[in-house]
Structures are given as structure tokens and as C-alpha cells.
C-alpha positions as semicolon CSV with decimal commas, in nm:
position;residue;x (nm);y (nm);z (nm)
1;M;7,658;20,192;-2,558
2;K;8,030;20,242;-2,598
3;F;7,963;20,601;-2,705
4;I;7,756;20,665;-2,390
5;K;8,041;20,535;-2,167
6;I;8,290;20,763;-2,334
7;C;8,061;21,061;-2,280
8;I;8,018;20,977;-1,912
9;V;8,396;20,949;-1,857
10;A;8,444;21,279;-2,040
11;L;8,188;21,447;-1,820
12;L;8,368;21,319;-1,508
13;I;8,713;21,426;-1,626
14;V;8,612;21,782;-1,711
15;P;8,507;21,880;-1,356
16;I;8,818;21,713;-1,210
17;N;9,043;21,899;-1,450
18;S;8,846;22,212;-1,377
19;L;8,894;22,157;-1,002
20;F;9,269;22,106;-1,042
21;S;9,285;22,411;-1,266
22;Q;9,094;22,619;-1,012
23;T;9,311;22,496;-0,722
24;N;9,629;22,573;-0,911
25;S;9,491;22,914;-1,002
26;N;9,403;22,987;-0,638
27;R;9,743;22,863;-0,526
28;K;9,911;23,087;-0,783
29;V;9,712;23,392;-0,668
30;T;9,790;23,310;-0,304
31;E;10,157;23,264;-0,389
32;E;10,165;23,606;-0,555
33;R;10,008;23,758;-0,246
34;T;10,273;23,583;-0,037
35;R;10,565;23,703;-0,243
36;N;10,430;24,058;-0,221
37;W;10,373;24,005;0,154
38;Q;10,021;24,145;0,152
39;Y;9,891;24,099;0,506
40;E;9,816;24,286;0,828
41;S;9,957;24,201;1,171
42;I;9,892;24,331;1,521
43;C;9,956;24,213;1,876
44;S;9,694;23,971;1,997
45;E;9,576;24,043;2,352
46;S;9,885;24,087;2,574
47;G;10,120;24,001;2,288
48;G;10,249;23,676;2,437
49;T;10,492;23,613;2,719
50;G;10,838;23,471;2,761
51;S;11,008;23,374;2,438
52;S;10,708;23,400;2,203
53;Y;10,505;23,670;2,032
54;L;10,129;23,629;1,994
55;L;10,003;23,791;1,672
56;Q;9,672;23,844;1,499
57;V;9,748;23,799;1,129
58;T;9,510;23,873;0,843
59;S;9,603;23,706;0,511
60;Y;9,452;23,701;0,161
61;V;9,413;23,360;-0,002
62;G;9,232;23,212;-0,300
63;D;9,194;22,871;-0,137
64;L;9,087;22,848;0,228
65;R;9,291;22,529;0,264
66;L;9,606;22,741;0,223
67;A;9,505;22,998;0,484
68;L;9,677;22,853;0,795
69;N;10,016;22,802;0,632
70;Q;9,988;23,145;0,477
71;A;9,917;23,297;0,820
72;K;10,226;23,128;0,964
73;K;10,446;23,260;0,683
74;N;10,310;23,610;0,726
75;A;10,354;23,599;1,104
76;I;10,719;23,497;1,069
77;H;10,775;23,764;0,804
78;A;10,622;24,029;1,031
79;V;10,846;23,935;1,324
80;L;11,155;23,937;1,103
81;F;11,105;24,229;0,865
82;K;10,799;24,448;0,934
83;G;10,755;24,449;1,309
84;V;10,422;24,409;1,486
85;A;10,179;24,690;1,569
86;G;10,080;24,732;1,935
87;N;9,729;24,744;2,076
88;N;9,536;24,908;2,362
89;L;9,548;24,595;2,579
90;G;9,898;24,657;2,708
91;C;10,105;24,516;2,420
92;T;10,359;24,763;2,282
93;A;10,475;24,764;1,920
94;K;10,753;24,518;1,832
95;E;11,049;24,627;1,622
96;P;11,155;24,385;1,343
97;L;11,437;24,148;1,433
98;I;11,635;24,230;1,120
99;E;11,652;24,492;0,848
100;N;11,442;24,434;0,538
101;G;11,748;24,452;0,312
102;V;11,869;24,123;0,458
103;Y;11,591;23,944;0,266
104;N;11,722;24,049;-0,076
105;D;12,085;23,995;0,029
106;N;11,996;23,636;0,126
107;F;11,723;23,570;-0,131
108;E;11,804;23,203;-0,192
109;Y;11,814;23,132;0,181
110;F;11,466;23,277;0,238
111;E;11,330;23,106;-0,075
112;D;11,421;22,776;0,092
113;F;11,307;22,895;0,435
114;F;10,957;23,000;0,324
115;Y;10,886;22,787;0,013
116;N;11,115;22,492;-0,065
117;T;11,196;22,340;0,274
118;R;10,917;22,520;0,467
119;Q;11,143;22,562;0,772
120;Y;10,923;22,848;0,891
121;N;10,664;22,592;1,001
122;Q;10,862;22,484;1,309
123;F;10,862;22,837;1,456
124;A;10,491;22,922;1,424
125;T;10,179;22,759;1,565
126;S;9,809;22,835;1,580
127;P;9,691;22,792;1,943
128;S;9,330;22,722;1,840
129;G;9,400;22,563;1,500
130;S;9,109;22,746;1,340
131;A;9,048;23,087;1,187
132;E;8,914;23,373;1,398
133;S;8,725;23,510;1,099
134;S;8,689;23,455;0,726
135;E;8,537;23,684;0,463
136;K;8,486;23,616;0,092
137;L;8,600;23,902;-0,130
138;K;8,567;23,969;-0,502
139;R;8,768;23,782;-0,765
140;K;8,765;23,454;-0,571
141;M;8,974;23,594;-0,286
142;N;8,924;23,536;0,089
143;R;9,039;23,748;0,382
144;V;9,121;23,516;0,673
145;T;9,241;23,603;1,025
146;F;9,435;23,364;1,251
147;I;9,599;23,399;1,592
148;I;9,959;23,282;1,551
149;S;10,227;23,224;1,816
150;V;10,586;23,275;1,697
151;N;10,877;23,131;1,898
152;V;11,105;23,433;1,864
153;D;11,395;23,298;2,071
154;E;11,429;22,980;1,864
155;L;11,381;23,173;1,539
156;R;11,661;23,410;1,637
157;K;11,892;23,118;1,727
158;K;11,823;22,956;1,388
159;L;11,914;23,273;1,197
160;E;12,221;23,332;1,412
161;Y;12,340;22,973;1,358
162;D;12,294;23,011;0,981
163;K;12,487;23,341;0,998
164;I;12,200;23,543;0,853
165;I;12,204;23,777;1,152
166;V;12,474;23,838;1,411
167;P;12,414;23,734;1,774
168;L;12,253;24,005;1,986
169;G;12,558;24,070;2,198
170;D;12,787;24,100;1,894
171;A;12,547;24,344;1,729
172;L;12,532;24,562;2,038
173;G;12,906;24,537;2,094
174;G;12,990;24,650;1,744
175;G;13,184;24,326;1,700
176;S;13,443;24,429;1,961
177;G;13,375;24,124;2,178
178;L;13,446;24,328;2,493
179;K;13,136;24,389;2,702
180;P;13,075;24,528;3,051
181;K;13,011;24,296;3,344
182;I;12,666;24,365;3,492
183;M;12,544;24,301;3,848
184;I;12,175;24,331;3,941
185;F;12,058;24,469;4,277
186;P;11,711;24,543;4,411
187;S;11,667;24,920;4,449
188;D;11,671;25,087;4,790
189;G;11,303;25,172;4,744
190;W;11,208;24,810;4,677
191;L;11,410;24,695;4,981
192;M;11,238;24,950;5,205
193;D;10,888;24,873;5,071
194;N;10,941;24,503;5,135
195;G;11,101;24,531;5,479
196;Y;11,457;24,439;5,379
197;A;11,634;24,762;5,477
198;K;11,645;24,997;5,774
199;F;11,795;25,328;5,875
200;V;12,062;25,323;6,147
201;D;12,224;25,609;6,337
202;N;12,582;25,638;6,210
203;Q;12,726;25,891;6,457
204;G;12,441;26,134;6,405
205;V;12,385;26,056;6,037
206;E;12,098;25,831;5,931
207;T;12,235;25,562;5,703
208;L;12,030;25,310;5,505
209;V;12,156;24,956;5,560
210;P;12,005;24,690;5,329
211;N;11,971;24,330;5,441
212;Y;12,050;24,142;5,123
213;T;12,066;23,808;5,305
214;R;11,698;23,828;5,400
215;A;11,601;23,987;5,069
216;L;11,748;23,696;4,875
217;L;11,504;23,463;5,051
218;D;11,222;23,650;4,876
219;K;11,087;23,427;4,596
220;N;10,983;23,714;4,371
221;L;11,322;23,885;4,403
222;N;11,499;23,569;4,292
223;I;11,258;23,530;3,998
224;A;11,316;23,891;3,893
225;I;11,696;23,874;3,916
226;S;11,705;23,534;3,739
227;T;11,480;23,663;3,459
228;L;11,684;23,977;3,398
229;D;12,013;23,790;3,436
230;K;11,907;23,543;3,167
231;M;11,800;23,819;2,929
232;V;12,135;23,995;2,970
233;S;12,332;23,670;2,931
234;E;12,138;23,580;2,615
235;R;12,278;23,896;2,460
236;G;12,636;23,798;2,540
237;Y;12,692;24,017;2,846
238;P;12,875;23,866;3,145
239;T;12,685;23,891;3,473
240;V;12,762;23,853;3,843
241;R;12,485;23,707;4,060
242;L;12,414;23,881;4,388
243;A;12,334;23,553;4,567
244;E;12,666;23,390;4,472
245;T;12,864;23,700;4,571
246;M;12,691;23,710;4,909
247;K;12,815;23,359;4,983
248;G;13,172;23,488;4,973
249;L;13,100;23,781;5,201
250;N;13,003;23,787;5,566
251;Q;12,717;24,036;5,559
252;G;12,718;24,076;5,935
253;S;13,071;24,214;5,943
254;A;12,999;24,418;5,631
255;M;12,707;24,580;5,812
256;D;12,931;24,655;6,111
257;N;13,195;24,809;5,886
258;A;12,931;25,018;5,713
259;V;12,832;25,175;6,044
260;E;13,154;25,210;6,242
261;G;13,525;25,158;6,184
262;R;13,756;24,969;6,421
263;D;13,872;25,288;6,588
264;G;13,518;25,419;6,635
265;S;13,541;25,666;6,347
266;T;13,291;25,691;6,065
267;Q;13,344;25,425;5,800
268;E;13,235;25,514;5,447
269;T;13,238;25,161;5,304
270;S;12,882;25,040;5,239
271;I;12,757;24,685;5,199
272;M;12,729;24,745;4,825
273;D;13,091;24,865;4,819
274;E;13,197;24,541;4,989
275;L;13,002;24,334;4,737
276;L;13,142;24,524;4,439
277;N;13,497;24,487;4,571
278;V;13,443;24,111;4,548
279;A;13,240;24,103;4,224
280;K;13,438;24,362;4,024
281;A;13,130;24,451;3,815
282;D;13,151;24,734;3,563
283;I;12,784;24,835;3,573
284;I;12,519;24,784;3,839
285;W;12,144;24,778;3,791
286;K;11,916;24,897;4,068
287;V;11,582;24,737;3,990
288;T;11,236;24,806;4,120
289;W;10,910;24,643;4,014
290;S;10,559;24,582;4,133
291;L;10,284;24,339;4,035
292;E;9,965;24,528;3,954
293;G;9,608;24,442;3,860
294;S;9,346;24,206;4,001
295;M;9,210;23,962;3,743
296;Q;9,461;24,057;3,474
297;K;9,810;24,104;3,616
298;Y;10,088;24,321;3,478
299;V;10,429;24,445;3,593
300;N;10,552;24,800;3,642
301;Y;10,932;24,811;3,644
302;G;11,223;25,052;3,655
303;I;11,596;24,990;3,601
304;D;11,860;25,249;3,689
305;A;12,200;25,159;3,537
306;L;12,502;25,305;3,717
307;D;12,879;25,300;3,667
308;A;13,000;25,073;3,948
309;Y;13,315;25,284;3,991
310;T;13,174;25,638;3,989
311;N;12,801;25,583;4,058
312;K;12,727;25,798;3,753
313;S;12,401;25,722;3,573
314;I;12,430;25,542;3,239
315;G;12,061;25,521;3,160
316;V;11,713;25,447;3,290
317;S;11,453;25,205;3,156
318;N;11,098;25,190;3,288
319;A;10,762;25,078;3,152
320;S;10,449;24,876;3,218
321;G;10,418;24,529;3,071
322;P;10,124;24,355;2,902
323;K;9,832;24,221;3,102
324;S;9,769;23,851;3,151
325;M;9,545;23,629;3,361
326;S;9,780;23,330;3,365
327;A;10,141;23,439;3,303
328;S;10,398;23,399;3,582
329;V;10,578;23,693;3,745
330;G;10,894;23,605;3,551
331;D;10,710;23,597;3,218
332;L;10,534;23,925;3,290
333;L;10,864;24,094;3,378
334;R;11,041;23,949;3,076
335;Q;10,771;24,069;2,840
336;A;10,768;24,414;3,001
337;V;11,144;24,455;2,965
338;T;11,190;24,289;2,625
339;D;11,080;24,582;2,410
340;Q;11,340;24,818;2,558
341;M;11,623;24,576;2,640
342;D;11,824;24,600;2,319
343;G;11,823;24,979;2,307
344;F;11,901;24,996;2,680
345;L;12,203;24,766;2,645
346;A;12,319;24,958;2,338
347;R;12,361;25,263;2,565
348;H;12,565;25,047;2,805
349;Q;12,789;24,941;2,519
350;D;12,844;25,298;2,398
351;Y;12,936;25,403;2,752
352;F;13,168;25,107;2,800
353;K;13,335;25,169;2,465
354;G;13,430;25,513;2,595
355;I;13,585;25,350;2,904
356;V;13,785;25,105;2,692
357;E;13,916;25,382;2,468
358;N;13,969;25,663;2,721
359;G;14,018;25,484;3,054
360;R;13,813;25,409;3,363
361;E;13,732;25,700;3,592
362;I;13,835;25,695;3,961
363;S;13,897;25,946;4,242
364;L;14,152;25,970;4,523
365;E;14,174;26,140;4,860
366;F;14,501;26,214;5,041
367;K;14,527;26,270;5,416
368;R;14,823;26,279;5,656
369;F;14,902;26,134;5,995
370;D;15,071;26,370;6,242
371;S;15,376;26,147;6,221
372;F;15,435;26,264;5,862
373;E;15,692;26,546;5,876
374;Y;15,550;26,742;5,587
375;Y;15,228;26,929;5,530
376;F;15,098;26,892;5,177
377;N;15,188;27,254;5,090
378;D;15,545;27,221;5,224
379;D;15,837;27,225;4,983
380;V;16,018;26,898;4,923
381;E;16,314;26,804;4,707
382;F;16,282;26,566;4,413
383;K;16,566;26,496;4,169
384;G;16,746;26,816;4,268
385;R;16,433;27,034;4,236
386;E;16,224;27,200;4,503
387;M;15,845;27,187;4,476
388;E;15,542;27,155;4,698
389;F;15,461;26,801;4,807
390;S;15,113;26,837;4,648
391;S;15,269;26,948;4,318
392;L;15,492;26,639;4,318
393;I;15,189;26,417;4,377
394;R;14,997;26,587;4,096
395;R;15,285;26,535;3,852
396;Y;15,330;26,173;3,952
397;I;14,958;26,097;3,906
398;G;14,977;26,262;3,563
399;S;15,268;26,036;3,469
400;I;15,083;25,710;3,545
401;A;14,722;25,807;3,455
402;K;14,571;25,798;3,105
403;N;14,481;26,167;3,125
404;K;14,643;26,480;3,263
405;N;14,334;26,702;3,284
406;F;14,196;26,554;3,607
407;S;14,061;26,774;3,888
408;F;14,321;26,842;4,162
409;N;14,231;27,033;4,481
410;P;14,523;27,053;4,730
411;G;14,513;27,173;5,092
412;E;14,745;27,168;5,390
413;N;14,618;26,837;5,530
414;K;14,404;26,701;5,249
415;I;14,413;26,661;4,872
416;D;14,110;26,568;4,663
417;V;14,167;26,430;4,314
418;S;13,880;26,334;4,083
419;Q;13,811;26,247;3,719
420;I;14,132;26,044;3,692
421;K;14,131;25,802;3,400
422;I;14,319;25,473;3,446
423;E;14,383;25,167;3,231
424;M;14,119;24,895;3,265
425;E;14,385;24,626;3,308
426;I;14,747;24,629;3,420
427;E;15,030;24,380;3,398
428;E;15,121;24,218;3,727
429;E;15,407;23,977;3,799
430;D;15,326;23,634;3,937
431;I;15,533;23,625;4,258
432;F;15,524;23,245;4,264
433;E;15,649;23,198;3,907
434;E;15,946;23,413;3,813
435;G;15,921;23,589;3,479
436;K;15,547;23,527;3,441
437;F;15,313;23,826;3,411
438;D;14,933;23,831;3,409
439;M;14,684;24,098;3,307
440;V;14,463;24,184;3,605
441;P;14,167;24,427;3,644
442;N;14,271;24,773;3,750
443;D;14,085;24,976;4,012
444;A;14,130;25,266;4,253
445;K;14,312;25,054;4,513
446;R;14,574;24,921;4,273
447;F;14,633;25,274;4,146
448;A;14,659;25,410;4,502
449;D;14,899;25,131;4,603
450;K;15,134;25,242;4,327
451;I;15,131;25,599;4,459
452;S;15,186;25,470;4,814
453;R;15,497;25,280;4,702
454;F;15,628;25,595;4,529
455;I;15,586;25,803;4,849
456;K;15,762;25,539;5,059
457;K;16,051;25,515;4,813
458;Q;16,102;25,895;4,806
459;F;16,037;25,987;5,169
460;G;16,065;25,665;5,369
461;Y;15,711;25,690;5,508
462;P;15,446;25,418;5,464
463;S;15,087;25,502;5,379
464;K;14,758;25,344;5,471
465;V;14,542;25,276;5,164
466;T;14,169;25,225;5,224
467;T;13,903;25,176;4,959
468;I;13,565;25,342;4,932
469;G;13,411;25,114;4,673
470;L;13,581;25,022;4,346
471;G;13,624;25,375;4,222
472;K;13,765;25,568;4,519
473;A;14,064;25,518;4,751
474;R;14,206;25,713;5,044
475;I;14,583;25,739;5,097
476;T;14,677;25,845;5,450
477;V;15,049;25,927;5,452
478;G;15,277;25,868;5,751
479;S;15,179;25,533;5,901
480;K;15,001;25,204;5,834
């Protein structure tokens, strides 16, 4: 009897040991697959919206009970190191967040992240909780497909906090810490299409006058600007909000000034010039977008980045976003822009780096009142030498500018000067606290004021300095 009991126990133990052995074997095979990162990933449907990617991940596991966790690991690995392939449903390919070499350079960190502490688990979820498909292969292997959502924003913050990757803005800025200030406007085309701009007769010239006050009451405009503003700020770039700037500016008087000056003459200052004079932005975005589709919605967008001082184009970004039946306008726009944002801002940073190193570009225009005794091609005396007034002005500009190869076109009553490079900041004395100096932003007006003071000191005549935006000033010599 005792012998029979022993046999029965032995028979029970063998299958259990066999089961444990098989499970450990399957786990070992799965683990090997994991460490070799053998999987396939592709965008699922529209690819997700907002801060998350939606992936279809196919993994290879020996034990189906390990399949979900394996899918999460593979999804995180794809987002970080391999990137995600696009599809024909409107989702474009996703570049990896970091270079693959970072894994080997931080091997112990990722061993903990993926295996020991399983931190990856907090950044990946399965919306349905079950596999989309499962297929048994040879050698006790299964091919299993899951849909996995990866919270990319939180994953990036985790890696930045742990100093595995540098923050987006620092990476784009090359570590310089100095980044351009960006201000976002709706494009003229969007304003016209939505009834927020009109043409007015400006002494025979049709001039487009936008109504930003009314436009800012548009819900979709505010969503678009807020979405883009947040994406730019997340990457460490300072921004100026159009709505806040408008509060400090009386648009009604700005519109009047844009059409006619106080003396009835043509005034070249636009509403945007007035806003930029207050905001002091380095780069402006003119944004257009439209919501397309019926059942499944998607966004078409375009961004034209311009130098706020010269109006020169820095770059253009445009694309169509993924389709969705439920995503909000903000999410659709964010997803549409996300794929190109980093490369687009990198061009901004390259451009701005050139400004920091070589100076900001401005232009000047000189005119004369009849009360001024000299024409610009008359000879004048300076430090015992005779030279044309225009030649003296050219030499003085060359002495205070960062470059001497600017364009200089003199005439009897007018001088045009362009491509002048000036320092981004200048030292200015605090008139209320003797001996204290502050660094203040430099622009065309400050530069022109310095020239005006030079002319008054040498010839005794005041000058009227008027601005035409941040990057151009007119100096009219002979009177205020």
C-alpha cells in the first residue's frame, strides 16, 4: 500500500516538474527573443493623437501568458530606438526618440528599465487588453499581435529626468541655451477665408487689414494657437501669445495708423508691425489649417516661419494629419504637426545661431525736411575733413554696426541702407539709478536713435525717427 502511495506521488510530481521546466524553457526562449528585439511594429489606424502613439506590435513568445508584457516592451523599444513604420490610413512613419547607441552606453539603466524594475510598464497600455491575433509556429513558438498605446510625452520626460537624453530644446539648441522667441499668427489667407480681414483703400492702394480682435474670438483659432504654442514651449522655446499682446494694444488706433498718418500721408506701419513692436518676437509663424473629411476627420496645415525683423522666410512646414472619428481639433493638429516639428525647429535654431554670431539684420531710410540746410550729396566738414554728408553717414553706420559690407544707396534727398547687422542686445544706462547699466534688446529704432543723436551733435539739427516694424526705421533730418 505504501509503495502504491509513493508511486502516485511520483506520478504527480513529474508532470508538475515538467510543467515548471517547460514554462522556464518558454520564458528563456521569450527572453532571448526580447534581448534580440525580434518583433515588428507599425502604426495602428491613425497612429494615436495627442501625447501617445498607437502601435500594432507583433511579438514572438514561447508562453502566451508572456505575450502582453512582451508586446509592451517591444512597443517601448520601437518608440525609443527603431521608430515606427507608417501606414496607408494617414499615419506617417515615426522617427526613434533616441539613437540606438544610447542603449549600449546606458546598458545597466535599460536592464533595470526593461527587466529588473519593469518601469516600462507604466508607459504602455493595451486598449483592449487582448491579442488581435495569435498563431502557433514551429518549435513551440507563438506569433502574437497586440495594439499598444505608448505615452510618448511621459516616456520622454522620464528619460530626460534620468539624464539619458537631453531635453528637446537643449538638443535643438546645441546646448547654447539661447533660443528665438516665437509668435504665432493666423495667415492672411485663413483670416480672409474666415471673414476676419478686409481690403481698404489706402490712398489708391488696396491694403489688407486683419481684425485680430474678432479672430481671437474664434474657438478653433484659439485651439490651434494654444496647441502649437504648447508644442513649441515643450521644446524650450519662449513664445509670445497673440491674445495677450492684443490686450496691450488698441487695435482700433492701430488700424487707423495702418491706413493713414496724422498728417494725411500714407503710413507704412501695419497692425502686425504694431504688435511686433510690443512683443519683440524674433520669429513669427503664419499658420493656416483646415478640418477635412466627413466621418473620419483630419487636418491639413501649413506654417510659414519668417524673420520678424526682415520678413525673410526661414522655412515652411505643411502636411496632412492622420484620420480619426473621435479626436478633437487640437489633437488632430498636434498629431499632424508632431512628425515635422523637431526638424522644423532645428532650422529655426540654425538660423538664429547665425543671428547670434553675425548680428541681426535691419534696414534704414534717410529723408530730409526742407529746413535742413544740406542735401545729402552736399559737402560737409567733419574733424577738419570735407566729405559728402552721405559719405559721413555711411562711415558712421560702419563704425557702430557689426558689418561694413551693407548695401548703401545715396541720393540727393533720400538714402536707402539695407543688410545692416547690429548687436542683438546693447547696454543702456538706468536713468533712475546712477551707475547702473542693463542689457536691453536692440532693434532698428534704437540703432536709428543713435544716428539721430550723432547728426544733432554734429550739425545742430534734430531728426524724426519713425519705425516700420522691428527691422526698419526712417530718419527724417531737420525737424521733429
